[in-house]
mmCIF file of C-alpha atoms and ligand atoms in Angstrom:
data_model
loop_
_atom_site.group_PDB
_atom_site.id
_atom_site.type_symbol
_atom_site.label_atom_id
_atom_site.label_comp_id
_atom_site.label_asym_id
_atom_site.label_seq_id
_atom_site.Cartn_x
_atom_site.Cartn_y
_atom_site.Cartn_z
ATOM 1 C CA MET P 1 -26.925 -24.395 -6.199
ATOM 2 C CA SER P 2 -27.961 -25.929 -3.719
ATOM 3 C CA VAL P 3 -28.539 -25.341 0.160
ATOM 4 C CA ILE P 4 -25.446 -27.582 0.561
ATOM 5 C CA ASP P 5 -23.214 -26.199 -2.253
ATOM 6 C CA SER P 6 -23.974 -23.147 -0.612
ATOM 7 C CA LEU P 7 -23.358 -23.920 2.805
ATOM 8 C CA LYS P 8 -19.732 -25.189 1.175
ATOM 9 C CA ARG P 9 -16.132 -23.424 1.400
ATOM 10 C CA PRO P 10 -14.247 -24.945 -0.587
ATOM 11 C CA GLU P 11 -11.217 -23.017 0.987
ATOM 12 C CA HIS P 12 -11.607 -24.213 4.401
ATOM 13 C CA THR P 13 -12.823 -28.924 3.106
ATOM 14 C CA GLY P 14 -10.847 -31.162 0.515
ATOM 15 C CA GLU P 15 -7.694 -30.812 0.064
ATOM 16 C CA ASN P 16 -7.209 -27.604 2.045
ATOM 17 C CA ARG P 17 -8.779 -29.187 5.308
ATOM 18 C CA CYS P 18 -6.111 -27.419 7.803
ATOM 19 C CA LEU P 19 -6.640 -30.689 10.213
ATOM 20 C CA PRO P 20 -5.609 -28.896 13.599
ATOM 21 C CA CYS P 21 -9.012 -26.751 12.951
ATOM 22 C CA THR P 22 -11.067 -29.988 12.422
ATOM 23 C CA ALA P 23 -9.556 -31.317 15.464
ATOM 24 C CA VAL P 24 -10.290 -28.758 17.153
ATOM 25 C CA ASN P 25 -13.388 -27.562 15.916
ATOM 26 C CA ILE P 26 -14.869 -31.811 15.980
ATOM 27 C CA ALA P 27 -14.117 -31.778 20.064
ATOM 28 C CA LEU P 28 -15.769 -28.014 20.877
ATOM 29 C CA VAL P 29 -18.936 -29.047 19.189
ATOM 30 C CA VAL P 30 -18.298 -32.406 21.257
ATOM 31 C CA LEU P 31 -17.857 -30.716 24.217
ATOM 32 C CA VAL P 32 -20.869 -27.967 23.894
ATOM 33 C CA GLY P 33 -23.247 -30.982 22.475
ATOM 34 C CA LEU P 34 -22.922 -32.721 25.438
ATOM 35 C CA ALA P 35 -22.652 -29.639 28.058
ATOM 36 C CA VAL P 36 -26.203 -29.163 26.267
ATOM 37 C CA SER P 37 -27.981 -32.855 26.420
ATOM 38 C CA VAL P 38 -27.521 -32.818 29.834
ATOM 39 C CA LEU P 39 -29.998 -29.859 30.205
ATOM 40 C CA SER P 40 -31.691 -31.414 26.748
ATOM 41 C CA PRO P 41 -30.940 -34.932 25.006
ATOM 42 C CA LEU P 42 -32.994 -33.757 21.699
ATOM 43 C CA VAL P 43 -31.242 -30.086 21.978
ATOM 44 C CA GLY P 44 -27.708 -31.681 22.389
ATOM 45 C CA PHE P 45 -28.105 -34.351 19.625
ATOM 46 C CA VAL P 46 -28.799 -31.269 17.473
ATOM 47 C CA VAL P 47 -26.175 -29.354 18.609
ATOM 48 C CA LEU P 48 -23.865 -32.111 17.782
ATOM 49 C CA VAL P 49 -25.050 -33.353 14.034
ATOM 50 C CA GLY P 50 -25.312 -29.311 12.989
ATOM 51 C CA GLY P 51 -21.569 -28.786 14.338
ATOM 52 C CA ALA P 52 -20.625 -32.099 12.439
ATOM 53 C CA LEU P 53 -21.706 -31.394 9.352
ATOM 54 C CA ALA P 54 -20.609 -27.957 9.636
ATOM 55 C CA VAL P 55 -17.441 -28.321 10.224
ATOM 56 C CA TYR P 56 -17.528 -31.171 7.541
ATOM 57 C CA LEU P 57 -18.753 -28.919 5.200
ATOM 58 C CA ARG P 58 -17.139 -25.580 5.825
ATOM 59 C CA GLY P 59 -13.930 -26.496 6.932
ATOM 60 C CA TYR P 60 -14.369 -25.315 10.781
ATOM 61 C CA VAL P 61 -17.467 -23.941 13.242
ATOM 62 C CA VAL P 62 -15.936 -21.462 15.355
ATOM 63 C CA PRO P 63 -15.251 -18.312 13.825
ATOM 64 C CA GLY P 64 -11.235 -17.477 12.969
ATOM 65 C CA THR P 65 -10.459 -21.107 13.473
ATOM 66 C CA PRO P 66 -7.456 -21.096 10.856
ATOM 67 C CA SER P 67 -6.058 -17.947 12.998
ATOM 68 C CA PHE P 68 -6.003 -19.568 16.739
ATOM 69 C CA ALA P 69 -6.486 -23.537 16.306
ATOM 70 C CA PRO P 70 -3.062 -24.091 14.193
ATOM 71 C CA ARG P 71 -1.448 -22.548 17.089
ATOM 72 C CA LEU P 72 -3.606 -24.084 19.712
ATOM 73 C CA VAL P 73 -2.503 -27.423 18.441
ATOM 74 C CA SER P 74 1.106 -26.072 19.030
ATOM 75 C CA ALA P 75 0.761 -25.019 21.895
ATOM 76 C CA LEU P 76 -0.932 -28.417 22.974
ATOM 77 C CA GLY P 77 2.789 -30.151 21.828
ATOM 78 C CA LEU P 78 -0.280 -31.714 19.491
ATOM 79 C CA ALA P 79 1.381 -30.454 16.000
ATOM 80 C CA GLU P 80 3.190 -33.906 15.269
ATOM 81 C CA TYR P 81 0.295 -35.309 14.750
ATOM 82 C CA PHE P 82 -1.594 -33.543 12.049
ATOM 83 C CA GLU P 83 1.906 -33.083 9.737
ATOM 84 C CA HIS P 84 0.854 -34.292 6.449
ATOM 85 C CA GLY P 85 3.111 -36.891 3.906
ATOM 86 C CA ASP P 86 5.893 -38.923 4.925
ATOM 87 C CA ASP P 87 8.849 -36.789 5.875
ATOM 88 C CA GLY P 88 6.359 -34.960 8.934
ATOM 89 C CA GLY P 89 5.637 -32.071 6.488
ATOM 90 C CA PRO P 90 7.094 -28.604 6.636
ATOM 91 C CA ASP P 91 7.428 -27.636 10.272
ATOM 92 C CA ARG P 92 5.546 -24.466 10.708
ATOM 93 C CA ARG P 93 9.224 -22.743 12.525
ATOM 94 C CA SER P 94 9.246 -19.561 9.996
ATOM 95 C CA GLU P 95 11.522 -19.496 7.683
ATOM 96 C CA SER P 96 13.095 -17.155 4.566
ATOM 97 C CA LEU P 97 13.585 -17.899 1.024
ATOM 98 C CA ASP P 98 16.911 -18.545 1.369
ATOM 99 C CA ALA P 99 19.535 -18.834 -1.639
ATOM 100 C CA ASN P 100 22.985 -19.853 -1.376
ATOM 101 C CA VAL P 101 24.379 -16.317 -2.240
ATOM 102 C CA ASP P 102 27.115 -14.799 -0.685
ATOM 103 C CA PRO P 103 25.818 -12.516 1.677
ATOM 104 C CA ASP P 104 28.675 -9.511 0.872
ATOM 105 C CA VAL P 105 27.926 -9.993 -2.864
ATOM 106 C CA MET P 106 24.161 -9.927 -2.283
ATOM 107 C CA LEU P 107 24.532 -6.028 0.053
ATOM 108 C CA SER P 108 27.262 -4.825 -2.843
ATOM 109 C CA THR P 109 24.833 -5.642 -5.483
ATOM 110 C CA LEU P 110 21.841 -4.085 -3.829
ATOM 111 C CA LEU P 111 23.914 -0.691 -3.067
ATOM 112 C CA ASN P 112 25.255 -1.005 -7.023
ATOM 113 C CA ALA P 113 21.483 -1.523 -8.108
ATOM 114 C CA GLY P 114 20.378 1.831 -5.399
ATOM 115 C CA VAL P 115 18.023 -0.740 -3.748
ATOM 116 C CA LEU P 116 20.142 0.533 0.005
ATOM 117 C CA VAL P 117 22.029 3.437 0.265
ATOM 118 C CA GLU P 118 25.291 3.665 2.907
ATOM 119 C CA GLU P 119 25.774 6.781 4.127
ATOM 120 C CA GLU P 120 26.949 7.018 7.607
ATOM 121 C CA ASP P 121 24.857 5.731 9.991
ATOM 122 C CA GLY P 122 23.958 2.735 8.063
ATOM 123 C CA LEU P 123 22.324 1.288 5.373
ATOM 124 C CA PHE P 124 18.979 2.614 4.766
ATOM 125 C CA LEU P 125 16.659 2.038 1.902
ATOM 126 C CA ALA P 126 16.589 4.150 -0.965
ATOM 127 C CA ASP P 127 13.469 7.058 -1.329
ATOM 128 C CA ASP P 128 12.225 5.054 -4.421
ATOM 129 C CA ALA P 129 13.140 1.619 -3.852
ATOM 130 C CA ARG P 130 11.199 1.810 -0.200
ATOM 131 C CA GLU P 131 8.174 4.077 -2.599
ATOM 132 C CA GLU P 132 7.718 0.856 -5.118
ATOM 133 C CA TRP P 133 8.172 -1.688 -1.457
ATOM 134 C CA GLU P 134 6.227 -0.396 0.336
ATOM 135 C CA SER P 135 3.522 0.292 -2.793
ATOM 136 C CA THR P 136 3.514 -3.188 -3.536
ATOM 137 C CA MET P 137 3.006 -4.534 -0.249
ATOM 138 C CA ALA P 138 -0.185 -2.301 -0.128
ATOM 139 C CA THR P 139 -1.967 -4.303 -3.112
ATOM 140 C CA LEU P 140 -0.581 -7.575 -1.673
ATOM 141 C CA ARG P 141 -2.560 -6.646 1.720
ATOM 142 C CA LYS P 142 -5.778 -7.273 -0.280
ATOM 143 C CA THR P 143 -5.392 -10.675 -1.295
ATOM 144 C CA THR P 144 -7.004 -13.633 -0.342
ATOM 145 C CA ASP P 145 -4.489 -15.737 0.883
ATOM 146 C CA GLU P 146 -5.144 -18.620 -2.191
ATOM 147 C CA GLU P 147 -3.754 -15.447 -4.097
ATOM 148 C CA LEU P 148 -1.192 -15.044 -2.149
ATOM 149 C CA ALA P 149 0.038 -18.222 -2.128
ATOM 150 C CA GLU P 150 -0.113 -18.173 -6.116
ATOM 151 C CA ALA P 151 2.048 -14.518 -6.315
ATOM 152 C CA VAL P 152 4.812 -15.865 -4.598
ATOM 153 C CA ALA P 153 4.938 -18.841 -6.623
ATOM 154 C CA ASN P 154 5.601 -16.360 -9.445
ATOM 155 C CA ALA P 155 7.502 -14.490 -8.046
ATOM 156 C CA VAL P 156 10.463 -17.314 -6.921
ATOM 157 C CA PRO P 157 12.484 -18.030 -9.454
ATOM 158 C CA PHE P 158 11.937 -21.227 -9.663
ATOM 159 C CA ASP P 159 9.345 -23.787 -10.167
ATOM 160 C CA ALA P 160 7.175 -24.652 -6.508
ATOM 161 C CA THR P 161 4.389 -25.584 -5.443
ATOM 162 C CA VAL P 162 3.155 -22.918 -3.088
ATOM 163 C CA ASP P 163 -0.248 -23.398 -0.361
ATOM 164 C CA ALA P 164 -1.855 -21.294 2.121
ATOM 165 C CA GLU P 165 -1.159 -23.104 4.793
ATOM 166 C CA PHE P 166 -1.641 -23.369 8.748
ATOM 167 C CA ASP P 167 -1.995 -19.157 8.448
ATOM 168 C CA GLY P 168 0.302 -18.739 6.593
ATOM 169 C CA ILE P 169 2.576 -19.804 3.007
ATOM 170 C CA SER P 170 3.970 -23.144 2.589
ATOM 171 C CA LEU P 171 6.013 -23.669 0.009
ATOM 172 C CA ASP P 172 8.088 -26.266 -2.047
ATOM 173 C CA GLY P 173 10.259 -25.637 -4.520
ATOM 174 C CA PRO P 174 13.696 -27.967 -5.338
ATOM 175 C CA SER P 175 16.318 -27.106 -3.088
ATOM 176 C CA MET P 176 13.888 -26.225 0.064
ATOM 177 C CA SER P 177 11.155 -26.925 2.167
ATOM 178 C CA VAL P 178 9.168 -23.504 3.288
ATOM 179 C CA TRP P 179 6.767 -21.670 5.709
ATOM 180 C CA ILE P 180 6.304 -18.110 6.064
ATOM 181 C CA SER P 181 3.134 -16.267 7.354
ATOM 182 C CA ARG P 182 0.900 -14.155 5.361
ATOM 183 C CA PRO P 183 3.223 -10.211 6.237
ATOM 184 C CA GLN P 184 6.899 -12.092 5.260
ATOM 185 C CA ALA P 185 5.078 -13.192 2.525
ATOM 186 C CA ILE P 186 3.738 -10.450 1.977
ATOM 187 C CA ALA P 187 7.332 -8.530 2.661
ATOM 188 C CA ASP P 188 8.981 -11.470 0.310
ATOM 189 C CA VAL P 189 6.899 -10.788 -2.547
ATOM 190 C CA ALA P 190 6.693 -7.279 -2.698
ATOM 191 C CA THR P 191 10.980 -7.461 -2.028
ATOM 192 C CA LEU P 192 11.585 -9.851 -5.084
ATOM 193 C CA TYR P 193 9.370 -7.606 -7.251
ATOM 194 C CA THR P 194 11.453 -4.261 -6.176
ATOM 195 C CA VAL P 195 14.766 -5.436 -6.059
ATOM 196 C CA VAL P 196 14.063 -7.723 -9.740
ATOM 197 C CA GLU P 197 13.191 -4.458 -11.118
ATOM 198 C CA ARG P 198 16.626 -3.349 -10.585
ATOM 199 C CA GLY P 199 18.150 -5.130 -12.579
ATOM 200 C CA VAL P 200 19.197 -7.667 -9.616
ATOM 201 C CA ASP P 201 19.494 -11.764 -10.432
ATOM 202 C CA PRO P 202 16.205 -13.273 -9.207
ATOM 203 C CA MET P 203 18.021 -15.295 -7.261
ATOM 204 C CA VAL P 204 20.327 -12.966 -5.340
ATOM 205 C CA ALA P 205 17.071 -11.323 -4.526
ATOM 206 C CA LEU P 206 15.430 -13.609 -3.286
ATOM 207 C CA ALA P 207 18.757 -13.743 -0.882
ATOM 208 C CA ALA P 208 17.506 -10.312 0.089
ATOM 209 C CA THR P 209 13.889 -10.985 1.356
ATOM 210 C CA GLU P 210 14.701 -11.730 4.676
ATOM 211 C CA PRO P 211 17.240 -8.927 5.132
ATOM 212 C CA MET P 212 14.845 -6.525 3.551
ATOM 213 C CA ARG P 213 12.635 -7.931 6.100
ATOM 214 C CA MET P 214 14.955 -4.781 8.855
ATOM 215 C CA PHE P 215 13.696 -2.250 7.159
ATOM 216 C CA THR P 216 9.556 -2.605 7.550
ATOM 217 C CA GLU P 217 8.480 0.512 8.778
ATOM 218 C CA VAL P 218 4.963 -0.561 8.522
ATOM 219 C CA CYS P 219 3.299 -3.544 9.123
ATOM 220 C CA PRO P 220 3.244 -5.677 5.126
ATOM 221 C CA ASP P 221 -0.308 -7.419 6.856
ATOM 222 C CA CYS P 222 -1.746 -4.948 7.568
ATOM 223 C CA GLY P 223 -0.701 -1.527 7.632
ATOM 224 C CA GLY P 224 0.424 -1.092 11.021
ATOM 225 C CA PRO P 225 3.342 0.607 12.786
ATOM 226 C CA VAL P 226 6.216 -1.446 13.141
ATOM 227 C CA GLU P 227 8.631 -1.484 16.451
ATOM 228 C CA GLU P 228 11.317 -3.313 17.893
ATOM 229 C CA THR P 229 9.899 -5.228 20.716
ATOM 230 C CA THR P 230 10.233 -8.749 21.801
ATOM 231 C CA THR P 231 8.437 -12.194 20.880
ATOM 232 C CA ARG P 232 6.599 -11.837 24.874
ATOM 233 C CA ASN P 233 4.532 -8.278 23.717
ATOM 234 C CA CYS P 234 4.092 -10.354 19.428
ATOM 235 C CA CYS P 235 3.225 -13.355 19.531
ATOM 236 C CA GLY P 236 0.989 -13.072 15.928
ATOM 237 C CA GLY P 237 2.509 -13.970 12.681
ATOM 238 C CA THR P 238 5.455 -16.260 12.914
ATOM 239 C CA ALA P 239 5.276 -19.472 15.181
ATOM 240 C CA GLY P 240 6.669 -17.063 18.498
ATOM 241 C CA LEU P 241 6.181 -20.420 20.243
ATOM 242 C CA TYR P 242 8.728 -22.155 18.968
ATOM 243 C CA ASP P 243 11.155 -18.809 19.918
ATOM 244 C CA SER P 244 12.958 -17.880 23.686
ATOM 245 C CA PRO P 245 10.803 -15.275 24.998
ATOM 246 C CA GLU P 246 12.684 -12.513 25.012
ATOM 247 C CA HIS P 247 13.428 -13.101 21.021
ATOM 248 C CA GLU P 248 14.367 -9.503 20.064
ATOM 249 C CA VAL P 249 11.494 -9.008 16.749
ATOM 250 C CA LEU P 250 10.148 -6.359 14.297
ATOM 251 C CA GLY P 251 6.482 -6.726 15.513
ATOM 252 C CA CYS P 252 3.181 -5.016 14.455
ATOM 253 C CA ALA P 253 2.058 -3.044 17.002
ATOM 254 C CA ASP P 254 -1.300 -3.222 15.445
ATOM 255 C CA CYS P 255 -2.430 -6.531 14.657
ATOM 256 C CA GLY P 256 0.924 -8.091 16.748
ATOM 257 C CA ALA P 257 2.458 -9.951 13.260
ATOM 258 C CA VAL P 258 5.598 -10.313 13.602
ATOM 259 C CA VAL P 259 8.058 -9.195 10.245
ATOM 260 C CA TYR P 260 11.382 -10.146 11.288
ATOM 261 C CA GLU P 261 13.315 -11.934 13.760
ATOM 262 C CA PHE P 262 16.729 -10.321 14.780
ATOM 263 C CA PRO P 263 19.632 -12.930 15.228
ATOM 264 C CA ASP P 264 20.427 -14.171 18.431
ATOM 265 C CA GLU P 265 23.555 -12.681 19.699
HETATM 266 ZN ZN1 LIG B 301 -0.217 -5.852 11.559
#
């Protein structure tokens, strides 16, 4: 393996290259290079060339770029310049793996299958279903984004192109094109496994993915405690920038991931 090969990071370059990450890093490299040039033109030149090479080979040079660059680009209102595909590509608003299933049919199916139980004070996740759901999430938590994308592709009941993109998972299927955050993808794949295993039609299970996020007690992504909060206090995980500041959500107290967004009243 050559030195160049050992520096390459295929998960962030080639067709996996994230344009917002690359642009933000190039801009930072140029800024730093120019600033250093004022003190020493030679060192400035080395910073520029070294930085550009690192971005070319590794996709980015600033640690943690994939988690902040897409959000930074959105915040600056530049996201439209980084869309790909003729139709503008899927936007980054977090969505759900929706299916054309009557919500009443979905609910009665989940109750009959023993996924949910109805008690005097409301609907609850059955204990054994929760146990399996949470242990599946714990397993998925250890995956890389690419492995998670593969798990999503295997779990949905149709052929879809699934990619790790924009700090989440994008899915292009015959009838939907959605982007979901990593925590939501983990919860949704665990839902599909747990619900289908109880004999539920996969399309009904698909329709159950978003409502099931409501029952989350531990963060799908980090295992931290999930609490009711607002997007003002909790800005990771989903594209919270698009939401009104006081949008009610279920968010992780540890990592800030938004797991479930309560519908607007
Ligand atoms: Zn978390």
